[in-house]
PDB file of C-alpha atoms in Angstrom:
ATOM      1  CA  UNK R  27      12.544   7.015  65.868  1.00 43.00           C
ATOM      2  CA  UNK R  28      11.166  10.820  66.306  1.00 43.00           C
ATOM      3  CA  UNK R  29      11.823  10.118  70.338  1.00 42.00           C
ATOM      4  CA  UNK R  30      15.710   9.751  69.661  1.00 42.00           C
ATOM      5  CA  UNK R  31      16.150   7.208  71.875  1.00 40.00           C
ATOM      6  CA  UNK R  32      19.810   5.747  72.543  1.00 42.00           C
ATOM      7  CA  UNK R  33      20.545   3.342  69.430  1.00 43.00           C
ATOM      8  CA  UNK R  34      24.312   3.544  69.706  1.00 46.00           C
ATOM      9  CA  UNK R  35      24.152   3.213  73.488  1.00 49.00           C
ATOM     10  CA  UNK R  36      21.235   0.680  74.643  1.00 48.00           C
ATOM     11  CA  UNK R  37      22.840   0.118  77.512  1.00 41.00           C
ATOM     12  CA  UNK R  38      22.527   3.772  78.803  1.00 47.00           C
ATOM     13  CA  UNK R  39      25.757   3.899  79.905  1.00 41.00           C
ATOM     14  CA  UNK R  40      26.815   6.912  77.879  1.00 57.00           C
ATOM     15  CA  UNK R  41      25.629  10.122  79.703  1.00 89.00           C
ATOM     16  CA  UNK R  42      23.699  12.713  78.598  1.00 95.00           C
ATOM     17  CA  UNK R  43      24.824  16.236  78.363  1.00 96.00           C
ATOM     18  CA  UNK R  44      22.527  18.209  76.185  1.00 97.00           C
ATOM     19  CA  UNK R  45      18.573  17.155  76.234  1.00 97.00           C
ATOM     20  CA  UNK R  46      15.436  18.843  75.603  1.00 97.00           C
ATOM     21  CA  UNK R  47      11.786  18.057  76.413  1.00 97.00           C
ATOM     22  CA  UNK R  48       9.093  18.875  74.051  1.00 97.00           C
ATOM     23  CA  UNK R  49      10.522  21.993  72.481  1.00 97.00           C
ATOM     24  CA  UNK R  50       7.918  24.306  71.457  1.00 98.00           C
ATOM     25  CA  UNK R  51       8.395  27.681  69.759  1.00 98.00           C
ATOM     26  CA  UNK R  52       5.565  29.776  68.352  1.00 97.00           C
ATOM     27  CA  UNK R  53       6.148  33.087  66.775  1.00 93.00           C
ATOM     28  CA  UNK R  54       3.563  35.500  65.459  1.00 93.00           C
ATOM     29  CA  UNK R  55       1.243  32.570  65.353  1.00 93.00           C
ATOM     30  CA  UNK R  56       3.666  30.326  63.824  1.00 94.00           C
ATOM     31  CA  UNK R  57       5.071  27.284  65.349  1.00 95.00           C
ATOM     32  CA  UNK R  58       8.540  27.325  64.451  1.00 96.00           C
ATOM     33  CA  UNK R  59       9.172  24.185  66.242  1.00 97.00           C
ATOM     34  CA  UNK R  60       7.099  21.183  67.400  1.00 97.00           C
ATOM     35  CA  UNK R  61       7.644  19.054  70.444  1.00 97.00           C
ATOM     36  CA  UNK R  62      11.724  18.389  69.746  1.00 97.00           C
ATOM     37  CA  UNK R  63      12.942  16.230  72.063  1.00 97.00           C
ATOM     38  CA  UNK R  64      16.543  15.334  71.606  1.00 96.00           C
ATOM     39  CA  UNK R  65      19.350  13.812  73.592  1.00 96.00           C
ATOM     40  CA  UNK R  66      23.341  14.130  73.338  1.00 97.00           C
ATOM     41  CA  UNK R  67      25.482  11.760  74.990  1.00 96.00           C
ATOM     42  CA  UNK R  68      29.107  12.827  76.130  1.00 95.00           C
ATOM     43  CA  UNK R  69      31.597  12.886  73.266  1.00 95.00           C
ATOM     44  CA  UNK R  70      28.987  12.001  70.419  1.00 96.00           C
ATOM     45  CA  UNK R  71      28.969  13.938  67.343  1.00 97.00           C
ATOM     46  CA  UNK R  72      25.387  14.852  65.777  1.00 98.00           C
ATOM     47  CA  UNK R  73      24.495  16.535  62.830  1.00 97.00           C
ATOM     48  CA  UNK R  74      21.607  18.312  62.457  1.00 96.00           C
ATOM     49  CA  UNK R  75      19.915  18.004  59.216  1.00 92.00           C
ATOM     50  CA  UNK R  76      16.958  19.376  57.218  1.00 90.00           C
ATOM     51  CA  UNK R  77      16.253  21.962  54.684  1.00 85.00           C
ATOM     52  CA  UNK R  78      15.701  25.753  55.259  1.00 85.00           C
ATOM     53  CA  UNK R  79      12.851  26.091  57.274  1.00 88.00           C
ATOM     54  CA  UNK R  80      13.058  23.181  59.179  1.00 92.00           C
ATOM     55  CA  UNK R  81      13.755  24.617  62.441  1.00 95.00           C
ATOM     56  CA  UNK R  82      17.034  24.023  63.014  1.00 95.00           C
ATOM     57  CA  UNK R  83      18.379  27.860  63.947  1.00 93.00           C
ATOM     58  CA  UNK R  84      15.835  27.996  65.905  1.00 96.00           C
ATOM     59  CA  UNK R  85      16.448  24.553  67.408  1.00 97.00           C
ATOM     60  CA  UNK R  86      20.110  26.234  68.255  1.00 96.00           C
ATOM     61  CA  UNK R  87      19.534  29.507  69.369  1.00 95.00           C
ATOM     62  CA  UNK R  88      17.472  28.133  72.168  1.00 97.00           C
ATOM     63  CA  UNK R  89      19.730  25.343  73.217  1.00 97.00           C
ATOM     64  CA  UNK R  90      21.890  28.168  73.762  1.00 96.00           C
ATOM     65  CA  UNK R  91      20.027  30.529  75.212  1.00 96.00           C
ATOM     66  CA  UNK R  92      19.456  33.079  72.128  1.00 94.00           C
ATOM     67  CA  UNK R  93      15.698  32.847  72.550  1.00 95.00           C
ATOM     68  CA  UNK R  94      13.198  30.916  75.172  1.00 95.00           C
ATOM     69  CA  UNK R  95      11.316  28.245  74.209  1.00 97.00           C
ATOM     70  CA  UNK R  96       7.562  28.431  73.993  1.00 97.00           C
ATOM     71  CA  UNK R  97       6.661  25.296  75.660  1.00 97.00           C
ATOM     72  CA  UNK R  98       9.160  22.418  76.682  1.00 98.00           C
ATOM     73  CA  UNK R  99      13.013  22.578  78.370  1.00 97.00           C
ATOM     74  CA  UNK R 100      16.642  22.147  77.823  1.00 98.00           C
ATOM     75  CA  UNK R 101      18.527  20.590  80.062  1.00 97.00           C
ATOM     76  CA  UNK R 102      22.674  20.663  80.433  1.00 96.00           C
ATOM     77  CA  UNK R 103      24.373  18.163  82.370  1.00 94.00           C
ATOM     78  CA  UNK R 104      21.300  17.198  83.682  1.00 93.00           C
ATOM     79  CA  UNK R 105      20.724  20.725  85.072  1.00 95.00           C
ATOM     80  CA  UNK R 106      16.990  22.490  83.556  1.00 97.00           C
ATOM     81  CA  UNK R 107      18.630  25.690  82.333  1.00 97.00           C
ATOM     82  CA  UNK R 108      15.607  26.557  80.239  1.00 97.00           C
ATOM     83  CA  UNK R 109      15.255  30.167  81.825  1.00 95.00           C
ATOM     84  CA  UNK R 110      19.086  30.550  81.761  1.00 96.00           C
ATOM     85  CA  UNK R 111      20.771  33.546  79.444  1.00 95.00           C
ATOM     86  CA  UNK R 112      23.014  32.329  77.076  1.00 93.00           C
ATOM     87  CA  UNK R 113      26.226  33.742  79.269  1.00 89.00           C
ATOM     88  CA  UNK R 114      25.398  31.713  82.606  1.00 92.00           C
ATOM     89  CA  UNK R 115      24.821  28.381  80.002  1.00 94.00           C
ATOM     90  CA  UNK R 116      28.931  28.989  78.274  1.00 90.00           C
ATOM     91  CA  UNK R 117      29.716  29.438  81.723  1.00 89.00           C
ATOM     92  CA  UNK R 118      28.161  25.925  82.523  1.00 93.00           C
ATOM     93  CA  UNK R 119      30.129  24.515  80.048  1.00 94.00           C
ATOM     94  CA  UNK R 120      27.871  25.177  76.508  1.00 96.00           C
ATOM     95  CA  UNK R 121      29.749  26.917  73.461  1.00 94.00           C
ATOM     96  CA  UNK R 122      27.983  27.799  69.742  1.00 93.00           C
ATOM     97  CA  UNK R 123      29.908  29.196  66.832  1.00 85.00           C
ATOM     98  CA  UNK R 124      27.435  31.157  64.651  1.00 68.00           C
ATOM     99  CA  UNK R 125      27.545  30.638  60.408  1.00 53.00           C
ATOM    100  CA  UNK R 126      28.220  34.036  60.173  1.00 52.00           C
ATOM    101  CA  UNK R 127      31.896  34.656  61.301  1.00 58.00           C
ATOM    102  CA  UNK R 128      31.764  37.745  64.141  1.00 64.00           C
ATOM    103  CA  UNK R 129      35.569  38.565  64.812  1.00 77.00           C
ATOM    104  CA  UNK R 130      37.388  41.967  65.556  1.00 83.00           C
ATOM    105  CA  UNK R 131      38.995  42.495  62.713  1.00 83.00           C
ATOM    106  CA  UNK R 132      41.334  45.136  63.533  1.00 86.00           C
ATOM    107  CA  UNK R 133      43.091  42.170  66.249  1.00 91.00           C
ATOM    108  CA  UNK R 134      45.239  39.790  65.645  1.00 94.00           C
ATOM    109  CA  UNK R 135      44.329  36.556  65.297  1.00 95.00           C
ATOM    110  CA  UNK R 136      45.794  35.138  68.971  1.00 94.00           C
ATOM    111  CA  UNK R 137      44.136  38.974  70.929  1.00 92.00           C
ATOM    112  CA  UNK R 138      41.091  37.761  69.274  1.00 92.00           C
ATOM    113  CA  UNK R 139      40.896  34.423  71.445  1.00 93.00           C
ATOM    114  CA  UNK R 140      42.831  35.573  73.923  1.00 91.00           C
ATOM    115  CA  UNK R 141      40.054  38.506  74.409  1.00 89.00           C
ATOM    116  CA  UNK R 142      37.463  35.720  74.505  1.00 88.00           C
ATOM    117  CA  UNK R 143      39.629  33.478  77.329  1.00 89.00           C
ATOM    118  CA  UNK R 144      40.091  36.495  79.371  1.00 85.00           C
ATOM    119  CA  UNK R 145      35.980  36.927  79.176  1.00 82.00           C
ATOM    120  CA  UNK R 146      35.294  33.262  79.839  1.00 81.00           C
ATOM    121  CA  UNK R 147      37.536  33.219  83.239  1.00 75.00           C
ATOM    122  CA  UNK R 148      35.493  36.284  84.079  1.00 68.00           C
ATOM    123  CA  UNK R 149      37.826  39.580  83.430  1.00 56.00           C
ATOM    124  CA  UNK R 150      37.463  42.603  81.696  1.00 53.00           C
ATOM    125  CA  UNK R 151      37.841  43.144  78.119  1.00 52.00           C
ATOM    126  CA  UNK R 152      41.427  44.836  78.133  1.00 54.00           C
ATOM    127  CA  UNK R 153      42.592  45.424  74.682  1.00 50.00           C
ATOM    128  CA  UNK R 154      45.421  47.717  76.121  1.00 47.00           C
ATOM    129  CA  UNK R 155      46.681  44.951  78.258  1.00 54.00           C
ATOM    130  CA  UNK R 156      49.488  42.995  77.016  1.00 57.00           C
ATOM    131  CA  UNK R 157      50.033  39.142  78.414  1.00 56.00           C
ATOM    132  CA  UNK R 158      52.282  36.531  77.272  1.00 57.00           C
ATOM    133  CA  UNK R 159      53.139  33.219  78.077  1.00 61.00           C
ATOM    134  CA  UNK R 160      52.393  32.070  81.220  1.00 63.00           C
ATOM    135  CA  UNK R 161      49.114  34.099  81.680  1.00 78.00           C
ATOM    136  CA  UNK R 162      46.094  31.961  81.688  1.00 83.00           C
ATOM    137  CA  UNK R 163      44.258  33.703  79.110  1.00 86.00           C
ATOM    138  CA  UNK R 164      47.259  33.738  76.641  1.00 89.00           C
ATOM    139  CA  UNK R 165      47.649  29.957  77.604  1.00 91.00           C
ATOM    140  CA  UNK R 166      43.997  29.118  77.037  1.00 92.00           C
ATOM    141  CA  UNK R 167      43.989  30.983  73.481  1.00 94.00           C
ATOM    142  CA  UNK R 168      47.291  29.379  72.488  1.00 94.00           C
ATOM    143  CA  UNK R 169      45.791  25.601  72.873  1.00 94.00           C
ATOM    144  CA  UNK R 170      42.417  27.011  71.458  1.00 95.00           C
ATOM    145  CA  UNK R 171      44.280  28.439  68.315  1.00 96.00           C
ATOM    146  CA  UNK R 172      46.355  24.666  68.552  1.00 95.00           C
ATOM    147  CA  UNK R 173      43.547  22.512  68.778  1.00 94.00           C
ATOM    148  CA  UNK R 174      41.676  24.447  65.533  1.00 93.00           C
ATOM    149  CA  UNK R 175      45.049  24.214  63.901  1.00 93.00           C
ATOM    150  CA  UNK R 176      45.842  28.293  63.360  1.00 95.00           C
ATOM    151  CA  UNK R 177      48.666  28.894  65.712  1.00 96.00           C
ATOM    152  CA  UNK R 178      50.954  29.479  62.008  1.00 96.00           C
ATOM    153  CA  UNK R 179      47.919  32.826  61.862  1.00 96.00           C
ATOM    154  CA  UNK R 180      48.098  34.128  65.237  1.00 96.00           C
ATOM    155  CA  UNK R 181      50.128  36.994  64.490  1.00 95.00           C
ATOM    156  CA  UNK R 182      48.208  37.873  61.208  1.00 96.00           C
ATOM    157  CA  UNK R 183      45.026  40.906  61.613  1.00 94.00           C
ATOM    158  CA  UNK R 184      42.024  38.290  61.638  1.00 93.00           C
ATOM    159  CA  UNK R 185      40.779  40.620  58.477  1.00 92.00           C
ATOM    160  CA  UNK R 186      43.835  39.457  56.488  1.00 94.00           C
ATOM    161  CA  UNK R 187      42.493  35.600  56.736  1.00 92.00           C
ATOM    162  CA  UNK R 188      41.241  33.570  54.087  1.00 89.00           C
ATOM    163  CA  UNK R 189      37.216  32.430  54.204  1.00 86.00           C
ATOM    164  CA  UNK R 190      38.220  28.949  55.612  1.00 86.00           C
ATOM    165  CA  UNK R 191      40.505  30.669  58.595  1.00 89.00           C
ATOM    166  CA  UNK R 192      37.688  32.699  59.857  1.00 88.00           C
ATOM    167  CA  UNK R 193      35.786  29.633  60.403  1.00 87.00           C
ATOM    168  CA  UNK R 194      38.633  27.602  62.287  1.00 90.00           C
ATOM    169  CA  UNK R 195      38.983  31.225  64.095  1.00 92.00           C
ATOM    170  CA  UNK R 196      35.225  31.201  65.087  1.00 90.00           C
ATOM    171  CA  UNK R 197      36.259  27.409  66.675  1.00 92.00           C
ATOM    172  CA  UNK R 198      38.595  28.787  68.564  1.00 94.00           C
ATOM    173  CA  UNK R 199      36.763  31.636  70.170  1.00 93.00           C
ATOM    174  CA  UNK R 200      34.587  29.093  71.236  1.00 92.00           C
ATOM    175  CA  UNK R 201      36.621  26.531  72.421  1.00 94.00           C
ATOM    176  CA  UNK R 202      38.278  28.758  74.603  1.00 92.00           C
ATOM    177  CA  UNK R 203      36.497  27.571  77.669  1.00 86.00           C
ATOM    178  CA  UNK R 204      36.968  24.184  77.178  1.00 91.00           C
ATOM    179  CA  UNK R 205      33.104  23.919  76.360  1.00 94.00           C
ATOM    180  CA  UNK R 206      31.506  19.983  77.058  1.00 96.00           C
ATOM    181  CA  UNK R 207      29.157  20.603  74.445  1.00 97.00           C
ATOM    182  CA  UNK R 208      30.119  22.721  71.566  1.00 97.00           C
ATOM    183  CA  UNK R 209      27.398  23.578  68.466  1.00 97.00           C
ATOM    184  CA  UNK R 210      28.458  24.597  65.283  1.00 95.00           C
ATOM    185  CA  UNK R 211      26.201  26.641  63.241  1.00 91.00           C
ATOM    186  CA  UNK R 212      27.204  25.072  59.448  1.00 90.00           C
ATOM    187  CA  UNK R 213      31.297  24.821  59.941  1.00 90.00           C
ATOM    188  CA  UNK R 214      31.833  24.480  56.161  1.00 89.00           C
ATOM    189  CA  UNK R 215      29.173  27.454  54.892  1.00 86.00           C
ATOM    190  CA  UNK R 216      31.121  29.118  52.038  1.00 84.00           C
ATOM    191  CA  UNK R 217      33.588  26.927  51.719  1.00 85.00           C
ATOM    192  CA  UNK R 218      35.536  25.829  48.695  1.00 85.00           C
ATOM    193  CA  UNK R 219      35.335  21.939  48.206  1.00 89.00           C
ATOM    194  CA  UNK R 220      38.920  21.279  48.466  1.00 89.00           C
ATOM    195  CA  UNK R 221      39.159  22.880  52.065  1.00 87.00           C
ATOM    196  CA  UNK R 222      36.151  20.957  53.776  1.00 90.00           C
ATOM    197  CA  UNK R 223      38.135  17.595  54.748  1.00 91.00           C
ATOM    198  CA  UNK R 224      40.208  19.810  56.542  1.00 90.00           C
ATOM    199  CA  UNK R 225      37.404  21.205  58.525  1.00 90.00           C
ATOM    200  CA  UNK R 226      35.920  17.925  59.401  1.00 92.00           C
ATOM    201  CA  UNK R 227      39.078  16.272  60.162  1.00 93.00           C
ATOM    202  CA  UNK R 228      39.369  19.174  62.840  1.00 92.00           C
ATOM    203  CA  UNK R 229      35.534  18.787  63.901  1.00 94.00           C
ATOM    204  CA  UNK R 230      36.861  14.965  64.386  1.00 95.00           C
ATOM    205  CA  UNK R 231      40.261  15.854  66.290  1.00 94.00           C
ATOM    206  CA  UNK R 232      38.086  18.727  68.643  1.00 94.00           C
ATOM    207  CA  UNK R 233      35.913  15.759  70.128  1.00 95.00           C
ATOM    208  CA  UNK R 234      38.963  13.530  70.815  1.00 95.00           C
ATOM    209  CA  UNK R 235      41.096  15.855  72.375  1.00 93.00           C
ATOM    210  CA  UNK R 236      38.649  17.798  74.350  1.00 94.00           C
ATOM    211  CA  UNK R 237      36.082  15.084  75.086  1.00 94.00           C
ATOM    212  CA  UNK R 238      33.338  17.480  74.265  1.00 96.00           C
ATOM    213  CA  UNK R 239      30.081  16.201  72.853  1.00 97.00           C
ATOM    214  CA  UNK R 240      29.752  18.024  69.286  1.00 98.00           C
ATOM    215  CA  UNK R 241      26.090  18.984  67.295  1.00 98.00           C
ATOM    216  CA  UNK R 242      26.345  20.366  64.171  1.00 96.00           C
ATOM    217  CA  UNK R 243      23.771  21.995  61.309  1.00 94.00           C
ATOM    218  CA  UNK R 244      25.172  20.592  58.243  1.00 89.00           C
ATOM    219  CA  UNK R 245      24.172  20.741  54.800  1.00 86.00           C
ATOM    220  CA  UNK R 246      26.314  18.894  53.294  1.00 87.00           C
ATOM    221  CA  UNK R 247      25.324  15.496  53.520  1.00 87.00           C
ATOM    222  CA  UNK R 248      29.002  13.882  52.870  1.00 89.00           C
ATOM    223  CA  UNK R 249      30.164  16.173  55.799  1.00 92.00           C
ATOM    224  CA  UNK R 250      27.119  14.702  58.345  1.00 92.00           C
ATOM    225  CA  UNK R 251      27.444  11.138  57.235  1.00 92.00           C
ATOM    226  CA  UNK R 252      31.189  10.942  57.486  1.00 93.00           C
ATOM    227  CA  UNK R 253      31.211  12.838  60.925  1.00 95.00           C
ATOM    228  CA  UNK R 254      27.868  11.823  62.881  1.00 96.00           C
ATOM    229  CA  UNK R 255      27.491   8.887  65.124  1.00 96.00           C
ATOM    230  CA  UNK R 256      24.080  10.062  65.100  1.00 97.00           C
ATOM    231  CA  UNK R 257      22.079  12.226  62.710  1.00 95.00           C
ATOM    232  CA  UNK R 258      19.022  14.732  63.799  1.00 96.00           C
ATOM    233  CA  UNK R 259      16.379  15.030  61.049  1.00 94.00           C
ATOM    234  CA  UNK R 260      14.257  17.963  60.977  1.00 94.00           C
ATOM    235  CA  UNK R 261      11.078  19.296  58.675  1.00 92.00           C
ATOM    236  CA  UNK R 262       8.546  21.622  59.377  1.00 92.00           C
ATOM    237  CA  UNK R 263       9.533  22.071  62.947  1.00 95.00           C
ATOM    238  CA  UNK R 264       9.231  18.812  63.728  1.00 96.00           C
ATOM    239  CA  UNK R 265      12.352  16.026  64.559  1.00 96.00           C
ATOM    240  CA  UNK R 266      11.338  12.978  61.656  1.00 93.00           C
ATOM    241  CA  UNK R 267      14.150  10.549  63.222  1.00 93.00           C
ATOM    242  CA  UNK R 268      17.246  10.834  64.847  1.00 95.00           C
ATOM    243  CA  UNK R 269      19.290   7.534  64.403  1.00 95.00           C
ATOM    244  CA  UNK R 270      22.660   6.492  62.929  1.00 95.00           C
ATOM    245  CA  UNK R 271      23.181   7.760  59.373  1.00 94.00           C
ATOM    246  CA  UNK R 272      22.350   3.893  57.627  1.00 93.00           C
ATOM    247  CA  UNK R 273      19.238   3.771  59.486  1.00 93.00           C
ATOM    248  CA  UNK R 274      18.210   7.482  58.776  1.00 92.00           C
ATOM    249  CA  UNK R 275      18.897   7.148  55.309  1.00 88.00           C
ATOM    250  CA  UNK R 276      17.234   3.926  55.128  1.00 89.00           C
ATOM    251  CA  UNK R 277      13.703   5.354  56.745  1.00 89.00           C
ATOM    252  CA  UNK R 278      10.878   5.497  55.213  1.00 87.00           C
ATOM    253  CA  UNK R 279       9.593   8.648  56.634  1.00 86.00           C
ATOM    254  CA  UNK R 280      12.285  10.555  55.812  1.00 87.00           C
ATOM    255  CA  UNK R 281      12.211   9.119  52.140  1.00 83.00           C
ATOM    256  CA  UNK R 282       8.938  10.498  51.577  1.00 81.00           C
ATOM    257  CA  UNK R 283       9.766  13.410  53.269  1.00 76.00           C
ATOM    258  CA  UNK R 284      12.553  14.539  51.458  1.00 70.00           C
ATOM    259  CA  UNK R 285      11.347  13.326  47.875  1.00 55.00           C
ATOM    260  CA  UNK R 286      12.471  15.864  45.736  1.00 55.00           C
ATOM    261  CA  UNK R 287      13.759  17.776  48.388  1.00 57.00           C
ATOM    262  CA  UNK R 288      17.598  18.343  49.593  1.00 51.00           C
ATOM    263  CA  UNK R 289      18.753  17.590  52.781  1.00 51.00           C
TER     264      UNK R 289
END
């Protein structure tokens, strides 16, 4: 199961967007990861599981482009981007929110996205410049705010929003672009119980609106089960399986790996 070959999809026909090759990374001695490879078809939704440790920040930051593998490659559309920075890869179509929430919180919630649009179609960070409908930035932050359902906040100072907001806010900054593959580092970190269907109903709504393949680290194993078509497990570096979440569950390897441990 470790080589995450296409169980949904045994056909092939489902392309892949996001792959990597043997994924390496040593630090200081210390291999942080070992040999991932990994494939994401268009439109799927992964989760990424495994407890701290496992790899899976890593695993992110050099899918997009935070830090350069050791050994191995990432691919995007097809397209080896391995030596790419992580500004030519969201420009190629590849977005990551980050678990900790990074927002100008002086801004409104609408100049915050609409700062991010006007950076994505390649213009200047203006915060003196005012735009309204009609311009393509304000347009592009609009359905961004729409689509992570906080156009009722865009005139609130992102500091005044509650825990939950700043994490549909971090959505939207990186939606902006229209991403075809969108990671999301942990969308429901910190959040109160009663606000996490919310979340994943919106995780759910992003990939059928904006046909955009979606991986997620999750650690709450409700959230990945009732979201991923496929889930990712990781430990000590290493991918153990990535399958659907029955036959995960049901594997033997991850059983023992997990005994006594929390995904």
């Amino acid at each position: 199961m470790a080589d995450a070959t296409d169980v949904a999809d045994p056909t092939g026909v489902a392309a892949t967007v996001l792959a990597t090759h043997d994924l390496s990374v040593t630090i200081g001695g210390v291999r942080i990861l070992r040999g991932v490879s990994l494939s994401v078809r268009r439109s799927e939704i992964m989760a990424v599981l495994g407890p701290n440790g496992a790899g899976k920040t890593t695993l992110f930051n050099v899918l997009s482009g935070v830090r350069e593998p050791t050994t191995g490659r990432v691919e995007l559309a097809g397209r080896d981007v391995t030596a790419q920075p992580a500004f030519r890869r969201a420009r190629a179509g590849l977005a990551r929110s980050f678990q900790i929430t990074s927002v100008f919180t002086s801004l409104s919630v609408l100049e915050n996205v609409r700062l991010a649009a006007q950076a994505k179609r390649g213009g200047s960070l203006a915060l003196w410049r005012r735009v309204g409908r009609g311009d393509p930035a304000y347009d592009d932050a609009w359905q961004a705010l729409r689509l992570a359902g906080i156009t009722a906040q865009a005139d609130l100072p992102a500091a005044s929003l509650s825990h939950g907001n700043k994490r549909k806010l971090e959505v939207a900054l990186a939606i902006v672009g229209r991403p075809s593959v969108l990671l999301l580092d942990e969308p429901t970190a910190g959040m109160a119980v009663e606000d996490v269907p919310e979340v994943t109903a919106m995780i759910r709504d992003l990939r059928d609106q904006l046909g955009c393949a979606i991986v997620l680290v999750e650690h709450r194993m409700d959230v990945a089960v009732g979201l991923a078509e496929r889930m990712a497990v990781m430990h000590h570096g290493a991918l153990l399986a990535c399958d659907t979440p029955q036959q995960v569950m049901a594997d033997a390897t991850v059983q023992s790996a997990y005994l006594g441990e929390t995904l």
